[in-house]
Each structure stands twice: as C-alpha cells, then as structure tokens.
Amino acid sequence: LNVAAEYVDRISKGDIPPKITDTYHGDFNEIKNNLNGCIDAVNGLLKETDNLIAAVREGRLDERGDAGAFTGDWGKLVDGMNDLMEAVGEPVDELMTVLRRMAVNDYTTKMVKKYDGIWNDLETATNEVEERIVNTIRITNNISNGDLTDLEGLKKIGKRSEQDELIPAFIRMMGAVQNLVGDAEMLAAAAVEGKLDTRADASRHNGEFRELVGGMNGLMVGVAEPVNEIMATLRKMAVNDLSQKMDKEYSGIWNDLKQDANEVHQRLTNIHRTVYKVSNGDLSDLEFYKKVGRRCESDELVPGFIRMHEAIKNLVDDANMLAGATVEGKLDARADAARHEGEYRNVIDGINKTLDAV
C-alpha cells in the first residue's frame, strides 16, 4: 500500500516512476498490475505526445497519434491531440496552397474555409495581403496604360504602417511619371505653338527620367537650330538680301531642309543675276532657260523668263532692223507691231509712225 501511495503521488505530480517489479500476491498483485498498466499508459501518452510535438516542430502536420493503442479516456486524449493536429494542419495547409500560388504570381486563390479565433485572424490577414497585391497589380497595370488616377487615393493612405515603403514608393513613382508626362506635354505644346526656345527643368527629375527630359530638351534644340537658321535665311531672302545661306552641318531631314533652302537661295541668286544682265541689255541667258524649260509642272517662272527674253529680243531685233533700214534710206521699211504686246508694241508702233512722219 505504501508503494502504491508513493506511485500514485508521483504520477499525479508528473514524475513517472519505473514499473513495479517486486512480487505481490492477491489484491496487492492486482494493484501492482494496475499501477504498471497506468505507468505504461502514461508513458505511451508521453511518447505519442513527444512524437506529435516533434512532428509539429518538423512541419509534419499530417502526423497522427495511435488512439487505438489506448482505451477509455486515454484513447479520447490521443484523439483530442489528433484533432488538435488537424485543427492546426487544415488552415496551415490552405495557407500554404495560397502562398504557393502567390509565390508564382497567381493571385486567383484565397483562403475560403471558415475558422475560429486566431485561425480566422490568419485567414483574414492572408486574404488581406492577397487583396493588397491584387490592388498593386491593378495600379501597375493602370500606370502601364498611362492611367495615374490612383495617385490621389494613395496619397490619402500615405502609409499603412511605420515600416510601409510600398505606398510611398508608388506615390514617388507615380509623381515622377506625372512630372515627366507634364514636361513632355509642355514641350509638345510649345513645339506646336512654335515656341522652340522652351525647355523643361531636367533637375527636378532623377535617373533615367532626368536623361529622358534632357533628351526631350535636346530634341527641342535639334529642331530649333535648323529652323532658326532657315528663318534667318528666309527673312533676308524676303527682302532680297541673298548674302546668307544655311551653312551649319545637319543630318537626315534637317540636311535635306538645308539643301532645299540653299537650292531656293541659288535659284533666287540666278534670278537676280539674270535680271541684272537684262537691265544691262545682256540677253545671253535665254538659251540656258530654254534648255531648262520647266522645273516642274507648275513652274511659271522659267517660261516667264523665256517669254521676257524673247519679247525683248524681238523688240531689239525689230528696232535694229528699222534703224538699219533708215540708215540705208529705206524709209518704207516697217516692223510688224502685231507680234509685240503691251509697251513693246507701243515702242514699235512709235518707230513705225516716226518713219511715216519722216
């Protein structure tokens, strides 16, 4: 009885004694066997518990205790531990499924089973993270489509926690893109309005954005330089000052523009030279213009110069013919005024009438 009392006391305190090996008889032997059976049951429970604890630590939440190896409440206790393992394993398994999908950027799955207590809190927190990431994807898609309407909403949120760097980063990114778009629109509007001296402030941008704005400023410079030079040349040409041509070096279409402008300059120079020669009675350019004929279907300038030279030449030829006839005393000679027009006809008519009077 003293041994039984000691063993029951030790078992009640969690101090599991070794099995009784002494020999007893009768009821005392039954007490011994019952105590040894209790020790075996408690040791079995402890072993099952240790196994389940080790399984939890190792992440083997599908591990279960052998409830069939115990009877009565001992079996119920093992069943309860198994239920505990299942209660932990079910939300953890569902969470793992969701996290594995999220790890490969698949956000189509949420935790949908119903839980209580901290497991419900875990479900809510997980689904909230999923919603945040889905919202982040939506915002990035909007940004990729040039839609910055989420900026004001993010500014109102500011930070979701002291350590939140995501929303401030989005705010800075969208602000930087908004500034970039604003400067691009400003430069585009200035180009449309012909304000080619307009420049954006590249210093208020960073990194590649600064380089991009610098590139747009360079674009404005690249457009402004040839345009300003051709404007200066055309202004002088408009007042018959042919002392200036486009002489800076350009590439591509700007070089084509330079060549075209200088070709127009050369044409005007030729016109000036021809007019000057005609004013001095020199009609030697007639054959050149006849060879050119027309520079295009709408060219009326070269044909006009040809007609002008021929009209003057005909006038000169008839005047010389009448003068020669007069010198030779052939006062009945007359020129055909009908082949002249305008003032040239008046001149020939005048000479013919002079001969008539003589």
CSV table of C-alpha atoms in Angstrom, one decimal:
chain,number,residue,atom,x,y,z
A,1,LEU,CA,0.0,0.0,0.0
A,2,ASN,CA,2.9,2.4,0.8
A,3,VAL,CA,4.4,1.7,-2.7
A,4,ALA,CA,1.0,2.2,-4.3
A,5,ALA,CA,0.5,5.5,-2.5
A,6,GLU,CA,4.0,6.7,-3.5
A,7,TYR,CA,3.5,5.7,-7.1
A,8,VAL,CA,0.1,7.4,-7.3
A,9,ASP,CA,1.6,10.6,-5.7
A,10,ARG,CA,4.5,10.6,-8.2
A,11,ILE,CA,2.2,10.0,-11.2
A,12,SER,CA,-0.1,12.9,-10.0
A,13,LYS,CA,3.0,15.2,-9.9
A,14,GLY,CA,4.1,14.2,-13.4
A,15,ASP,CA,7.0,12.1,-12.1
A,16,ILE,CA,6.5,8.8,-13.8
A,17,PRO,CA,8.2,6.0,-11.8
A,18,PRO,CA,9.6,2.8,-13.2
A,19,LYS,CA,7.3,-0.2,-13.3
A,20,ILE,CA,7.0,-2.3,-10.1
A,21,THR,CA,9.0,-5.4,-10.4
A,22,ASP,CA,8.5,-6.8,-6.8
A,23,THR,CA,6.3,-9.8,-6.3
A,24,TYR,CA,3.0,-9.4,-4.7
A,25,HIS,CA,0.0,-11.7,-4.2
A,26,GLY,CA,-3.7,-11.4,-4.3
A,27,ASP,CA,-5.2,-7.9,-4.4
A,28,PHE,CA,-1.8,-6.4,-3.9
A,29,ASN,CA,-0.6,-8.0,-7.1
A,30,GLU,CA,-3.7,-6.6,-8.9
A,31,ILE,CA,-2.9,-3.2,-7.5
A,32,LYS,CA,0.7,-3.6,-8.8
A,33,ASN,CA,-0.5,-4.7,-12.3
A,34,ASN,CA,-2.9,-1.7,-12.4
A,35,LEU,CA,-0.2,0.7,-11.4
A,36,ASN,CA,2.1,-0.8,-14.0
A,37,GLY,CA,-0.7,-0.5,-16.6
A,38,CYS,CA,-1.2,3.1,-15.6
A,39,ILE,CA,2.6,3.7,-16.0
A,40,ASP,CA,2.5,2.1,-19.4
A,41,ALA,CA,-0.5,4.2,-20.5
A,42,VAL,CA,1.1,7.4,-19.3
A,43,ASN,CA,4.4,6.6,-20.9
A,44,GLY,CA,2.6,5.7,-24.1
A,45,LEU,CA,0.8,9.0,-23.9
A,46,LEU,CA,4.0,10.8,-23.3
A,47,LYS,CA,5.6,9.1,-26.3
A,48,GLU,CA,2.7,9.9,-28.5
A,49,THR,CA,2.8,13.5,-27.3
A,50,ASP,CA,6.5,13.7,-27.9
A,51,ASN,CA,6.1,12.3,-31.4
A,52,LEU,CA,3.4,14.8,-32.2
A,53,ILE,CA,5.4,17.7,-30.8
A,54,ALA,CA,8.4,16.7,-32.8
A,55,ALA,CA,6.2,16.4,-35.9
A,56,VAL,CA,4.8,19.9,-35.4
A,57,ARG,CA,8.4,21.3,-35.0
A,58,GLU,CA,9.4,19.5,-38.1
A,59,GLY,CA,6.3,20.7,-40.0
A,60,ARG,CA,4.8,17.2,-40.4
A,61,LEU,CA,1.2,18.3,-39.6
A,62,ASP,CA,-0.2,15.2,-41.2
A,63,GLU,CA,1.3,13.1,-38.3
A,64,ARG,CA,-1.3,11.4,-36.0
A,65,GLY,CA,-1.2,9.5,-32.7
A,66,ASP,CA,-2.3,5.9,-32.5
A,67,ALA,CA,-5.6,6.3,-30.5
A,68,GLY,CA,-6.4,2.6,-31.0
A,69,ALA,CA,-3.5,1.7,-28.8
A,70,PHE,CA,-5.2,3.2,-25.8
A,71,THR,CA,-8.5,2.5,-24.0
A,72,GLY,CA,-11.1,4.7,-22.4
A,73,ASP,CA,-10.2,8.3,-21.7
A,74,TRP,CA,-6.6,7.6,-22.8
A,75,GLY,CA,-7.8,7.0,-26.3
A,76,LYS,CA,-10.0,10.1,-26.1
A,77,LEU,CA,-7.0,12.1,-25.1
A,78,VAL,CA,-5.0,10.8,-28.1
A,79,ASP,CA,-8.0,11.5,-30.3
A,80,GLY,CA,-8.1,15.1,-28.9
A,81,MET,CA,-4.4,15.6,-29.7
A,82,ASN,CA,-5.1,14.3,-33.2
A,83,ASP,CA,-7.9,16.8,-33.5
A,84,LEU,CA,-5.5,19.4,-32.4
A,85,MET,CA,-3.1,18.4,-35.1
A,86,GLU,CA,-5.9,18.6,-37.7
A,87,ALA,CA,-7.1,21.9,-36.4
A,88,VAL,CA,-3.6,23.3,-36.9
A,89,GLY,CA,-3.0,21.4,-40.2
A,90,GLU,CA,-6.1,22.5,-42.1
A,91,PRO,CA,-5.6,26.3,-42.0
A,92,VAL,CA,-1.9,25.8,-42.5
A,93,ASP,CA,-2.4,23.6,-45.5
A,94,GLU,CA,-4.8,26.1,-47.0
A,95,LEU,CA,-2.5,28.9,-46.3
A,96,MET,CA,0.4,27.0,-47.9
A,97,THR,CA,-1.7,26.5,-51.0
A,98,VAL,CA,-2.5,30.2,-51.3
A,99,LEU,CA,1.1,31.2,-50.6
A,100,ARG,CA,2.5,28.7,-53.2
A,101,ARG,CA,0.2,30.3,-55.8
A,102,MET,CA,1.2,33.8,-54.7
A,103,ALA,CA,4.9,32.8,-54.9
A,104,VAL,CA,4.4,32.2,-58.7
A,105,ASN,CA,2.3,35.4,-59.1
A,106,ASP,CA,-1.0,33.6,-59.2
A,107,TYR,CA,-3.5,35.6,-57.1
A,108,THR,CA,-6.7,33.8,-58.1
A,109,THR,CA,-6.9,31.8,-54.8
A,110,LYS,CA,-7.9,32.9,-51.3
A,111,MET,CA,-8.5,31.2,-48.0
A,112,VAL,CA,-12.2,30.4,-48.1
A,113,LYS,CA,-12.8,27.8,-45.3
A,114,LYS,CA,-14.3,29.0,-42.1
A,115,TYR,CA,-12.2,29.1,-39.0
A,116,ASP,CA,-12.4,30.4,-35.4
A,117,GLY,CA,-10.2,32.5,-33.3
A,118,ILE,CA,-6.6,33.0,-34.4
A,119,TRP,CA,-7.2,30.8,-37.4
A,120,ASN,CA,-9.8,33.2,-38.6
A,121,ASP,CA,-7.4,36.1,-38.0
A,122,LEU,CA,-4.8,34.2,-40.0
A,123,GLU,CA,-7.3,33.7,-42.9
A,124,THR,CA,-8.3,37.4,-42.7
A,125,ALA,CA,-4.7,38.6,-42.7
A,126,THR,CA,-3.7,36.3,-45.6
A,127,ASN,CA,-6.7,37.4,-47.7
A,128,GLU,CA,-5.9,41.0,-47.0
A,129,VAL,CA,-2.3,40.5,-48.2
A,130,GLU,CA,-3.7,38.9,-51.4
A,131,GLU,CA,-6.1,41.8,-51.9
A,132,ARG,CA,-3.2,44.3,-51.4
A,133,ILE,CA,-1.1,42.5,-54.0
A,134,VAL,CA,-4.1,42.3,-56.4
A,135,ASN,CA,-4.6,46.1,-55.9
A,136,THR,CA,-0.9,46.6,-56.5
A,137,ILE,CA,-1.1,44.7,-59.8
A,138,ARG,CA,-4.2,46.8,-60.8
A,139,ILE,CA,-2.3,50.0,-60.0
A,140,THR,CA,0.8,48.9,-62.0
A,141,ASN,CA,-1.4,47.9,-65.0
A,142,ASN,CA,-3.1,51.4,-64.8
A,143,ILE,CA,0.3,53.0,-64.8
A,144,SER,CA,1.5,50.9,-67.8
A,145,ASN,CA,-1.6,52.2,-69.6
A,146,GLY,CA,-0.8,55.8,-68.7
A,147,ASP,CA,-3.6,56.0,-66.1
A,148,LEU,CA,-2.3,57.8,-62.9
A,149,THR,CA,-5.7,58.2,-61.3
A,150,ASP,CA,-4.8,56.1,-58.3
A,151,LEU,CA,-2.2,58.7,-57.1
A,152,GLU,CA,-4.6,60.8,-55.1
A,153,GLY,CA,-6.0,57.7,-53.3
A,154,LEU,CA,-2.5,56.5,-52.4
A,155,LYS,CA,-1.7,60.0,-51.1
A,156,LYS,CA,-4.7,59.8,-48.8
A,157,ILE,CA,-3.5,56.5,-47.4
A,158,GLY,CA,0.1,57.7,-47.0
A,159,LYS,CA,1.4,54.6,-45.1
A,160,ARG,CA,-0.3,51.6,-43.8
A,161,SER,CA,2.3,51.1,-41.1
A,162,GLU,CA,5.5,52.8,-39.9
A,163,GLN,CA,7.6,50.3,-42.0
A,164,ASP,CA,5.4,50.7,-45.1
A,165,GLU,CA,7.7,51.6,-48.0
A,166,LEU,CA,5.5,50.3,-50.8
A,167,ILE,CA,2.8,53.0,-50.9
A,168,PRO,CA,5.4,55.9,-50.5
A,169,ALA,CA,7.4,54.3,-53.3
A,170,PHE,CA,4.2,54.1,-55.5
A,171,ILE,CA,3.5,57.8,-54.7
A,172,ARG,CA,7.0,58.8,-55.6
A,173,MET,CA,7.0,56.7,-58.8
A,174,MET,CA,3.6,58.0,-60.0
A,175,GLY,CA,4.6,61.6,-59.1
A,176,ALA,CA,7.8,61.2,-61.1
A,177,VAL,CA,5.8,59.8,-64.1
A,178,GLN,CA,3.3,62.6,-63.7
A,179,ASN,CA,6.0,65.2,-63.7
A,180,LEU,CA,7.6,63.5,-66.7
A,181,VAL,CA,4.3,63.5,-68.6
A,182,GLY,CA,3.7,67.1,-67.6
A,183,ASP,CA,7.0,68.2,-69.0
A,184,ALA,CA,6.5,66.1,-72.2
A,185,GLU,CA,3.1,67.7,-72.8
A,186,MET,CA,4.5,71.2,-72.1
A,187,LEU,CA,7.3,70.7,-74.6
A,188,ALA,CA,4.9,69.2,-77.2
A,189,ALA,CA,2.5,72.1,-76.8
A,190,ALA,CA,5.5,74.6,-77.1
A,191,ALA,CA,6.6,72.8,-80.3
A,192,VAL,CA,3.1,73.0,-81.8
A,193,GLU,CA,2.9,76.7,-80.9
A,194,GLY,CA,6.4,77.3,-82.5
A,195,LYS,CA,8.0,78.2,-79.1
A,196,LEU,CA,11.2,76.3,-79.9
A,197,ASP,CA,13.2,78.1,-77.1
A,198,THR,CA,11.1,76.4,-74.4
A,199,ARG,CA,12.9,73.9,-72.2
A,200,ALA,CA,11.9,71.6,-69.3
A,201,ASP,CA,13.7,71.7,-66.0
A,202,ALA,CA,15.6,68.4,-66.0
A,203,SER,CA,16.9,68.9,-62.5
A,204,ARG,CA,13.6,68.1,-60.9
A,205,HIS,CA,13.8,64.6,-62.3
A,206,ASN,CA,16.1,61.7,-61.3
A,207,GLY,CA,17.9,58.9,-63.0
A,208,GLU,CA,16.6,57.8,-66.4
A,209,PHE,CA,13.8,60.3,-66.1
A,210,ARG,CA,16.3,63.1,-66.0
A,211,GLU,CA,18.1,61.7,-69.0
A,212,LEU,CA,14.7,61.4,-70.8
A,213,VAL,CA,13.8,65.1,-70.1
A,214,GLY,CA,17.3,66.1,-71.1
A,215,GLY,CA,16.8,64.1,-74.4
A,216,MET,CA,13.5,66.0,-75.0
A,217,ASN,CA,15.3,69.3,-74.4
A,218,GLY,CA,17.9,68.1,-76.8
A,219,LEU,CA,15.1,67.3,-79.3
A,220,MET,CA,13.9,70.9,-79.0
A,221,VAL,CA,17.4,72.2,-79.5
A,222,GLY,CA,17.8,69.8,-82.5
A,223,VAL,CA,14.6,71.2,-84.0
A,224,ALA,CA,15.2,74.8,-83.1
A,225,GLU,CA,18.7,75.1,-84.6
A,226,PRO,CA,17.9,74.4,-88.2
A,227,VAL,CA,14.5,76.1,-88.0
A,228,ASN,CA,16.1,79.2,-86.6
A,229,GLU,CA,18.8,79.2,-89.3
A,230,ILE,CA,16.3,78.8,-92.1
A,231,MET,CA,14.2,81.5,-90.6
A,232,ALA,CA,17.1,83.9,-90.6
A,233,THR,CA,17.9,82.9,-94.2
A,234,LEU,CA,14.3,83.3,-95.4
A,235,ARG,CA,13.9,86.7,-93.7
A,236,LYS,CA,16.9,88.0,-95.6
A,237,MET,CA,15.7,86.4,-98.9
A,238,ALA,CA,12.3,88.0,-98.3
A,239,VAL,CA,13.9,91.5,-98.5
A,240,ASN,CA,16.1,90.5,-101.5
A,241,ASP,CA,19.2,90.0,-99.3
A,242,LEU,CA,21.0,87.0,-100.7
A,243,SER,CA,24.1,87.4,-98.7
A,244,GLN,CA,23.3,84.5,-96.3
A,245,LYS,CA,22.8,80.8,-96.8
A,246,MET,CA,22.4,77.8,-94.4
A,247,ASP,CA,25.9,76.7,-93.7
A,248,LYS,CA,25.7,74.6,-90.5
A,249,GLU,CA,26.1,70.9,-90.6
A,250,TYR,CA,23.0,68.7,-90.1
A,251,SER,CA,21.9,65.1,-90.6
A,252,GLY,CA,18.9,63.4,-92.1
A,253,ILE,CA,15.8,65.5,-92.9
A,254,TRP,CA,17.5,68.6,-91.5
A,255,ASN,CA,20.3,68.3,-94.1
A,256,ASP,CA,17.6,67.8,-96.7
A,257,LEU,CA,15.9,71.0,-95.5
A,258,LYS,CA,19.2,72.8,-95.7
A,259,GLN,CA,19.8,71.6,-99.2
A,260,ASP,CA,16.3,72.6,-100.3
A,261,ALA,CA,16.6,76.1,-98.7
A,262,ASN,CA,20.0,76.6,-100.3
A,263,GLU,CA,18.7,75.5,-103.6
A,264,VAL,CA,15.9,78.1,-103.4
A,265,HIS,CA,18.6,80.6,-102.5
A,266,GLN,CA,20.6,79.6,-105.6
A,267,ARG,CA,17.5,80.0,-107.8
A,268,LEU,CA,16.9,83.5,-106.4
A,269,THR,CA,20.5,84.3,-107.0
A,270,ASN,CA,20.2,83.2,-110.6
A,271,ILE,CA,17.1,85.3,-111.0
A,272,HIS,CA,18.9,88.3,-109.6
A,273,ARG,CA,21.8,87.7,-111.9
A,274,THR,CA,19.6,87.3,-115.0
A,275,VAL,CA,17.5,90.4,-114.1
A,276,TYR,CA,20.8,92.4,-113.7
A,277,LYS,CA,22.1,91.2,-117.0
A,278,VAL,CA,18.8,92.0,-118.8
A,279,SER,CA,18.9,95.5,-117.2
A,280,ASN,CA,22.3,95.9,-118.9
A,281,GLY,CA,21.0,94.7,-122.2
A,282,ASP,CA,22.5,91.2,-121.9
A,283,LEU,CA,20.1,88.5,-123.1
A,284,SER,CA,22.6,85.7,-123.1
A,285,ASP,CA,20.7,83.6,-120.5
A,286,LEU,CA,17.9,82.9,-123.0
A,287,GLU,CA,19.4,79.7,-124.3
A,288,PHE,CA,20.0,78.5,-120.7
A,289,TYR,CA,16.4,79.0,-119.8
A,290,LYS,CA,15.2,77.3,-123.0
A,291,LYS,CA,17.2,74.2,-122.1
A,292,VAL,CA,15.7,74.2,-118.6
A,293,GLY,CA,12.1,74.7,-120.0
A,294,ARG,CA,10.3,74.0,-116.7
A,295,ARG,CA,11.5,72.8,-113.4
A,296,CYS,CA,8.1,71.3,-112.5
A,297,GLU,CA,4.5,71.1,-113.9
A,298,SER,CA,3.6,74.3,-112.0
A,299,ASP,CA,6.7,76.2,-113.0
A,300,GLU,CA,5.7,79.6,-114.5
A,301,LEU,CA,8.9,81.3,-113.6
A,302,VAL,CA,11.3,79.8,-116.2
A,303,PRO,CA,8.7,80.1,-119.0
A,304,GLY,CA,8.1,83.7,-117.9
A,305,PHE,CA,11.8,84.5,-118.2
A,306,ILE,CA,11.9,82.8,-121.6
A,307,ARG,CA,9.0,84.9,-122.9
A,308,MET,CA,10.5,88.0,-121.4
A,309,HIS,CA,13.9,87.4,-123.1
A,310,GLU,CA,12.2,86.6,-126.4
A,311,ALA,CA,9.9,89.7,-126.2
A,312,ILE,CA,12.9,92.0,-125.5
A,313,LYS,CA,15.0,90.2,-128.2
A,314,ASN,CA,12.1,90.6,-130.8
A,315,LEU,CA,11.9,94.3,-129.8
A,316,VAL,CA,15.6,94.8,-130.2
A,317,ASP,CA,15.7,92.9,-133.5
A,318,ASP,CA,12.8,95.0,-135.0
A,319,ALA,CA,14.3,98.2,-133.7
A,320,ASN,CA,17.7,97.3,-135.2
A,321,MET,CA,16.0,96.3,-138.5
A,322,LEU,CA,14.2,99.7,-138.7
A,323,ALA,CA,17.4,101.6,-137.7
A,324,GLY,CA,19.4,99.8,-140.4
A,325,ALA,CA,16.7,100.4,-143.0
A,326,THR,CA,16.7,104.1,-142.1
A,327,VAL,CA,20.5,104.4,-142.4
A,328,GLU,CA,20.2,102.8,-145.8
A,329,GLY,CA,17.4,105.2,-146.8
A,330,LYS,CA,14.8,102.5,-147.0
A,331,LEU,CA,12.1,104.7,-145.4
A,332,ASP,CA,9.3,102.4,-146.5
A,333,ALA,CA,10.5,99.6,-144.1
A,334,ARG,CA,8.1,98.8,-141.3
A,335,ALA,CA,8.1,96.3,-138.4
A,336,ASP,CA,5.2,94.1,-137.6
A,337,ALA,CA,3.9,95.6,-134.3
A,338,ALA,CA,1.3,92.7,-134.1
A,339,ARG,CA,3.9,90.3,-132.9
A,340,HIS,CA,4.6,92.5,-129.8
A,341,GLU,CA,2.5,93.1,-126.8
A,342,GLY,CA,1.9,95.9,-124.3
A,343,GLU,CA,4.6,98.6,-124.2
A,344,TYR,CA,6.7,96.7,-126.6
A,345,ARG,CA,4.0,97.1,-129.3
A,346,ASN,CA,3.8,100.8,-128.4
A,347,VAL,CA,7.5,101.2,-129.0
A,348,ILE,CA,7.4,99.5,-132.4
A,349,ASP,CA,4.2,101.5,-133.3
A,350,GLY,CA,6.1,104.6,-132.3
A,351,ILE,CA,9.1,103.8,-134.5
A,352,ASN,CA,6.8,102.9,-137.5
A,353,LYS,CA,5.0,106.2,-137.1
A,354,THR,CA,8.3,108.1,-136.9
A,355,LEU,CA,9.2,106.6,-140.2
A,356,ASP,CA,5.8,107.5,-141.6
A,357,ALA,CA,6.4,111.1,-140.5
A,358,VAL,CA,9.9,111.2,-142.0
